[in-house]
Coordinates of C-alpha atoms and ligand atoms in Angstrom, one line a residue:
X6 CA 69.4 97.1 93.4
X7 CA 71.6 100.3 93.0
X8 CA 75.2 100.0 93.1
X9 CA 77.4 102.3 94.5
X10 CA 80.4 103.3 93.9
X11 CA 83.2 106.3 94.6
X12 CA 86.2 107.8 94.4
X13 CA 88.2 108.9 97.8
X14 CA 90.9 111.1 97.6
X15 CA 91.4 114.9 99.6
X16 CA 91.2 117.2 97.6
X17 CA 88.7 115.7 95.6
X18 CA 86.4 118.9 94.2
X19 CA 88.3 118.7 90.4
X20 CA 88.2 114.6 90.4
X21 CA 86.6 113.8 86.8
X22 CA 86.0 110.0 87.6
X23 CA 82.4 110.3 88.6
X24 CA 81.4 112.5 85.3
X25 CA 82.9 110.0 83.7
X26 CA 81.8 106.9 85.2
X27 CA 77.9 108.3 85.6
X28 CA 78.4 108.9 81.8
X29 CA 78.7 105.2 81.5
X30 CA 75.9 104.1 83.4
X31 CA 73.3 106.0 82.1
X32 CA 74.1 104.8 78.6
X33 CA 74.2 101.4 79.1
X34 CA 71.1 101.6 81.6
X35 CA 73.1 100.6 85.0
X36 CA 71.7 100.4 87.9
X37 CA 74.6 101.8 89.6
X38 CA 75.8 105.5 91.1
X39 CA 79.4 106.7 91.3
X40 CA 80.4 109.6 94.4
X41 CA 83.6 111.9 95.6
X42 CA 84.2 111.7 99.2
X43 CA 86.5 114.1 100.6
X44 CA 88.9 112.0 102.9
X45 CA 91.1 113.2 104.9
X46 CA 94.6 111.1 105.7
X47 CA 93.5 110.8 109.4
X48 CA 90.2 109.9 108.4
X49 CA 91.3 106.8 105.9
X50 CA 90.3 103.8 107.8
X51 CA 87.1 105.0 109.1
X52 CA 86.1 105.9 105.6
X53 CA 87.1 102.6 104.2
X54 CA 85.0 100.7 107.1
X55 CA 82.1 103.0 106.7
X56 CA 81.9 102.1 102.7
X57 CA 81.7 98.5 103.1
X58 CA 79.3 99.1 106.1
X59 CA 77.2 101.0 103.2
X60 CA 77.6 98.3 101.0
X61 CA 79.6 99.9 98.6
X62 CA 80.8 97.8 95.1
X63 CA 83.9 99.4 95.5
X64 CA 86.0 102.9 94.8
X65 CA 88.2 104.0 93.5
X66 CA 91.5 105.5 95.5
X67 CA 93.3 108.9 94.6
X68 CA 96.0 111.2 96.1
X69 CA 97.1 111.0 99.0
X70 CA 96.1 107.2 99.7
X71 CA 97.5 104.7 97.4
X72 CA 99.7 103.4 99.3
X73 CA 98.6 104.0 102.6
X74 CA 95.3 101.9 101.8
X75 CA 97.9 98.9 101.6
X76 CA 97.6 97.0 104.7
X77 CA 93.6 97.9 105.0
X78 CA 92.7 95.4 102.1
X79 CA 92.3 91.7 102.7
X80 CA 94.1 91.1 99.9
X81 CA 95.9 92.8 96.9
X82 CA 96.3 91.7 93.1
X83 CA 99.2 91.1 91.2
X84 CA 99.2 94.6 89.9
X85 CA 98.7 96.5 93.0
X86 CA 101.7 94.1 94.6
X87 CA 104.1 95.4 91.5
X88 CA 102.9 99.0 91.6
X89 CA 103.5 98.8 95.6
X90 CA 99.9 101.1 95.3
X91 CA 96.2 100.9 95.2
X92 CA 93.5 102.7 92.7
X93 CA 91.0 100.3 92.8
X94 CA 89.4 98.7 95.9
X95 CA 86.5 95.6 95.0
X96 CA 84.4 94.4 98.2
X97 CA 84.1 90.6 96.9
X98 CA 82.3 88.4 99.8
X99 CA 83.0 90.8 102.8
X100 CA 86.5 91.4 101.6
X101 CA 88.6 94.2 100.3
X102 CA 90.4 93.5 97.6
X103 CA 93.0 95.9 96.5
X104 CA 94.0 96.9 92.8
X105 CA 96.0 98.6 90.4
X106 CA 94.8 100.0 87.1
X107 CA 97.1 103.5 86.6
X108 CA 99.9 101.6 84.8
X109 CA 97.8 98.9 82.6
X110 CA 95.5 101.7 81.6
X111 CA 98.5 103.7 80.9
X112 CA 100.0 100.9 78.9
X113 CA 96.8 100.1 77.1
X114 CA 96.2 104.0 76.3
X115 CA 99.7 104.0 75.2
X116 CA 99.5 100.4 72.3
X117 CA 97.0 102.7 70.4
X118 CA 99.8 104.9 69.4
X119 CA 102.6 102.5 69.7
X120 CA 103.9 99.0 69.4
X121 CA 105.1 97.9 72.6
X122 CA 107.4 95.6 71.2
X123 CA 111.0 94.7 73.2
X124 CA 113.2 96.8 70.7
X125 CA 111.8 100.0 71.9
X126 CA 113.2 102.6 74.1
X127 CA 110.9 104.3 76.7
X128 CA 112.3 107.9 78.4
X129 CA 110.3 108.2 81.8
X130 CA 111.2 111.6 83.2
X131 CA 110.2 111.7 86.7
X132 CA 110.3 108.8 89.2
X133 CA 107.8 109.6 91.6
X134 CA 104.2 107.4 92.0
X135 CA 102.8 107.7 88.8
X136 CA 106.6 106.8 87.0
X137 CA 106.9 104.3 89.2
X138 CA 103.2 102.7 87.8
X139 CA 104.2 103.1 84.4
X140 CA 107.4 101.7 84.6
X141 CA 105.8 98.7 86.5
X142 CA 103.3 97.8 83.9
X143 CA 105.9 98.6 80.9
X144 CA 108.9 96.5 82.5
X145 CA 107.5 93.1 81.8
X146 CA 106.8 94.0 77.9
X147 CA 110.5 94.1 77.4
X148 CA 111.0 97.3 76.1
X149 CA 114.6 99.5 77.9
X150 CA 113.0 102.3 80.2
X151 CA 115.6 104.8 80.2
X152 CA 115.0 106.7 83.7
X153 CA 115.9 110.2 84.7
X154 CA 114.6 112.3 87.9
X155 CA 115.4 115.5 89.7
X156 CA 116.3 113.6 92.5
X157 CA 118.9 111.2 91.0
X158 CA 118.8 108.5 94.1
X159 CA 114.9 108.2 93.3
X160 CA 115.6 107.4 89.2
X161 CA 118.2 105.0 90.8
X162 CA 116.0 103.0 93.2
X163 CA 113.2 103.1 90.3
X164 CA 115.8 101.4 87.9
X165 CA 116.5 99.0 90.8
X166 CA 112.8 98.0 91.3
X167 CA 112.4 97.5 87.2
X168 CA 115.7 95.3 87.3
X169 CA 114.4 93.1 90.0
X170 CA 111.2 92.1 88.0
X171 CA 113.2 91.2 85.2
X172 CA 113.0 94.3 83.3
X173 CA 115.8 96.7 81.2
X174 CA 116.4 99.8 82.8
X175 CA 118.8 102.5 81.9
X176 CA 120.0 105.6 84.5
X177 CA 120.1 109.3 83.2
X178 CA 121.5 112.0 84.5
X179 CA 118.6 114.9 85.2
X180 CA 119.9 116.7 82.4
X181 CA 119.3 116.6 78.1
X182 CA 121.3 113.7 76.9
X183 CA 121.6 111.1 74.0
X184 CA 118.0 109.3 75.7
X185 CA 116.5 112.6 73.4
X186 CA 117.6 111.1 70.6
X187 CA 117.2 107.1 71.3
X188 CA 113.8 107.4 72.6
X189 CA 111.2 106.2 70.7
X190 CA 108.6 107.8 73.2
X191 CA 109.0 110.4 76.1
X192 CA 106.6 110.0 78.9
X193 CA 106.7 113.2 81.3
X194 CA 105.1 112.0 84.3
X195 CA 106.7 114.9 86.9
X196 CA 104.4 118.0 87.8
X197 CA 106.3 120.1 86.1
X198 CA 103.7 121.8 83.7
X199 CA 100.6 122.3 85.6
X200 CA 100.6 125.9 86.1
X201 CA 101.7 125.9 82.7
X202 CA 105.8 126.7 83.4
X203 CA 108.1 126.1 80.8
X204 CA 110.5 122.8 81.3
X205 CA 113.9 123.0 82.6
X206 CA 114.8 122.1 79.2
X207 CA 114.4 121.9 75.6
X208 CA 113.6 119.0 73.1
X209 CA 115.4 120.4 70.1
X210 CA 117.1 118.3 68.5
X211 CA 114.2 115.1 69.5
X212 CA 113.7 113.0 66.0
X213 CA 109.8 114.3 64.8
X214 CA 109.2 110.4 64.7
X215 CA 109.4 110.4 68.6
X216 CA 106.0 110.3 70.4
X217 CA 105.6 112.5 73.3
X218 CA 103.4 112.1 76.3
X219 CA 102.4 114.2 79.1
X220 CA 100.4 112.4 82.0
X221 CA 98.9 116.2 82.5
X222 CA 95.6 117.1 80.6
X223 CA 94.6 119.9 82.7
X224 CA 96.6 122.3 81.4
X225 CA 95.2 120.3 78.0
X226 CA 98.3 121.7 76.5
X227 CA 101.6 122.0 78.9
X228 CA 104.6 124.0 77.5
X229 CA 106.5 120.8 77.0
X230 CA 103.7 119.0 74.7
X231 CA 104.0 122.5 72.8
X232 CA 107.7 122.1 72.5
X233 CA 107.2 118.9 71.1
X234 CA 104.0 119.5 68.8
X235 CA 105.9 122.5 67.3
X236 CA 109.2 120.4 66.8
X237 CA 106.8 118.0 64.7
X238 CA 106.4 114.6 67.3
X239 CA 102.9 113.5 67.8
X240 CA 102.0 114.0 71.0
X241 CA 99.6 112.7 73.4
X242 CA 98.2 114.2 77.0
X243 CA 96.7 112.2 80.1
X244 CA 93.2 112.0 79.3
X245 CA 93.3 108.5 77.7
X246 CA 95.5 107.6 80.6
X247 CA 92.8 108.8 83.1
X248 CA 89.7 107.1 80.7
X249 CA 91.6 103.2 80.7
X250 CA 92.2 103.6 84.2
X251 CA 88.6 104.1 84.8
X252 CA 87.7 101.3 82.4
X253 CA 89.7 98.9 83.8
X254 CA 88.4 99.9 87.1
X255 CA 84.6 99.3 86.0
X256 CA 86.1 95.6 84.4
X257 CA 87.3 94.9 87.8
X258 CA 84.4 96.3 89.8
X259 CA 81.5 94.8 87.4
X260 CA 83.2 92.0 85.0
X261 CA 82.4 93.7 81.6
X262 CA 84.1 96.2 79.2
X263 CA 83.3 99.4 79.9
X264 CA 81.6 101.7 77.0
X265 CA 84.9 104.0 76.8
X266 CA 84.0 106.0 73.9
X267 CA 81.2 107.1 76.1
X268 CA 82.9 108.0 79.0
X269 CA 85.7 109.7 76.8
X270 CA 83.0 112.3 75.3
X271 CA 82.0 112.9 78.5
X272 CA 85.4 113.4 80.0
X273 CA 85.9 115.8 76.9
X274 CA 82.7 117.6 77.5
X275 CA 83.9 118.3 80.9
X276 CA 87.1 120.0 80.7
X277 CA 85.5 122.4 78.1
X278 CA 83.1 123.3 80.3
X279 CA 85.8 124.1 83.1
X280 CA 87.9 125.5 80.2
X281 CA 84.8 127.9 80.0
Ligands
ATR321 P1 103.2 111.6 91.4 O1 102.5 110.6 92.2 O2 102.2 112.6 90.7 O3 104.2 111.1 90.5 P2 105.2 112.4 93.3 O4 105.4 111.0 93.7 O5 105.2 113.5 94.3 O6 103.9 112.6 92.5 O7 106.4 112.7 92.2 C1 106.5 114.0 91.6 C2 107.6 113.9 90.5 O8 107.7 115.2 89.9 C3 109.0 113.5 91.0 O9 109.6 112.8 90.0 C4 109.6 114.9 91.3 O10 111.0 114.9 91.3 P3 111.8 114.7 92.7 O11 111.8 113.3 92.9 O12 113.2 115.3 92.4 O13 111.0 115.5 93.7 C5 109.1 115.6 90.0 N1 109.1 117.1 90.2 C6 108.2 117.9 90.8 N2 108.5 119.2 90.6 C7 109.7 119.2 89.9 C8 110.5 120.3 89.4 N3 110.2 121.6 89.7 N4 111.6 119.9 88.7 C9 111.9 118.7 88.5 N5 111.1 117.6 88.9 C10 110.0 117.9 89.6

């Protein structure tokens, strides 16, 4: 029987999950269908009963409900507990489980450039949701996550919430400072980039031997990956982050790897097409 499966979110028109996940399914010959509902805040719980009503697998949870999916699942993993949010919902026997696949996709992207090992030093600028789901699934590798935020009492709680789970965590003041030259990788997770604006500040002076990552791959190219590139880092946007977290989703959802190099082609495809 057809599966079916979906992403929620509102807006949802640019969401790439289903090209990608479709992708998939054709070329391993599944039986299964991926949508994009629009869903309105006000409109959250309704949507949710009506999918399992349907007989949806599960779906897959965007902006602005991952954390206010919370208390609608039955019950939520280790991941989505740590992250405090939810990406990934599974019906399993009448129940909703809730998951969290943003920060071990991000960590798995990030072990194909890097070894995680406890000696390194991790910048996160930013400390909104998507910081807070890196920094989650980095904390327990051991590696010091030196935080810095606009809003410094945000960078502060985050440090807080990596300290209580037994991780290192280091605060910054909003500002350049000696984390530039410590880090061993520079994760910009703010939306600071996105209509392609230039950063509030520069990376000269950053070691070329620094890996730099933006979690924004549409621009492909923001001014501060430019700035890097052109000071001679490698560095790396959030289109692999976006591909693990949909392969970890379609582990969770169906018990199986999912053919990623698939689903990455097609995920490439797409944003030329949009690129025009
Ligand atoms: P997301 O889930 O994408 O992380 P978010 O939780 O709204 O979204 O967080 C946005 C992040 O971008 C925050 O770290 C925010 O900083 P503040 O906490 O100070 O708001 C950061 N951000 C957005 N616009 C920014 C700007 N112009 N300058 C500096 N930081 C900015």
């Amino acid at each position: 029987m057809q599966k079916h499966l979906a992403v929620i979110g509102y807006p949802i028109a640019h969401s790439l999950s289903p090209i990608m996940h479709n992708a998939g399914y054709k070329a391993v010959h599944k039986e299964a269908i991926y949508h994009k509902f629009a869903v309105r805040p006000e409109e959250l719980q309704e949507a949710v009963l009506g999918l399992k009503a349907l007989g949806f697998r599960g779906w897959n949870v965007t902006i602005p409900h991952k954390e206010t999916i919370l208390p609608l699942c039955d019950e939520l993993t280790e991941e989505a507990k740590l992250a405090g949010a939810v990406n990934t919902v599974k019906v399993q026997e009448g129940k909703l489980i809730g998951h969290n696949t943003d920060g071990v996709g991000f960590v798995q992207s990030l072990q194909k450039h890097m070894d995680l090992t406890p000696d390194k030093d991790i910048v996160l600028l930013g400390a909104g949701g998507a910081a807070k789901g890196i920094a989650m699934a980095l904390a327990p590798l051991g590696v010091t996550i030196h935080v810095l935020n606009r809003t410094k009492g945000k960078a502060q709680q985050l440090v807080e919430q990596i300290q209580s789970i037994g991780g290192h965590a280091l605060l910054h003041e909003w500002a350049l400072g000696e984390w530039l030259k410590r880090g061993d990788c520079i994760i910009q997770t703010t939306s600071i980039g996105l209509k392609m604006e230039d950063y509030p500040y520069s990376l000269h002076g950053i070691s070329p031997d620094t890996l730099v990552i933006d979690i924004i791959f549409n621009p492909w190219e923001t001014p501060f990956l430019k700035e890097a590139k052109s000071l001679g880092c490698k560095t790396v946007n959030g289109i692999e982050m976006l591909l693990y977290q949909g392969a970890k989703a379609w582990e969770f959802w169906f018990d199986e790897e999912a053919p990623v190099s698939v689903m990455r082609e097609a995920l490439l495809n797409a944003l030329q097409v949009e690129k025009g």
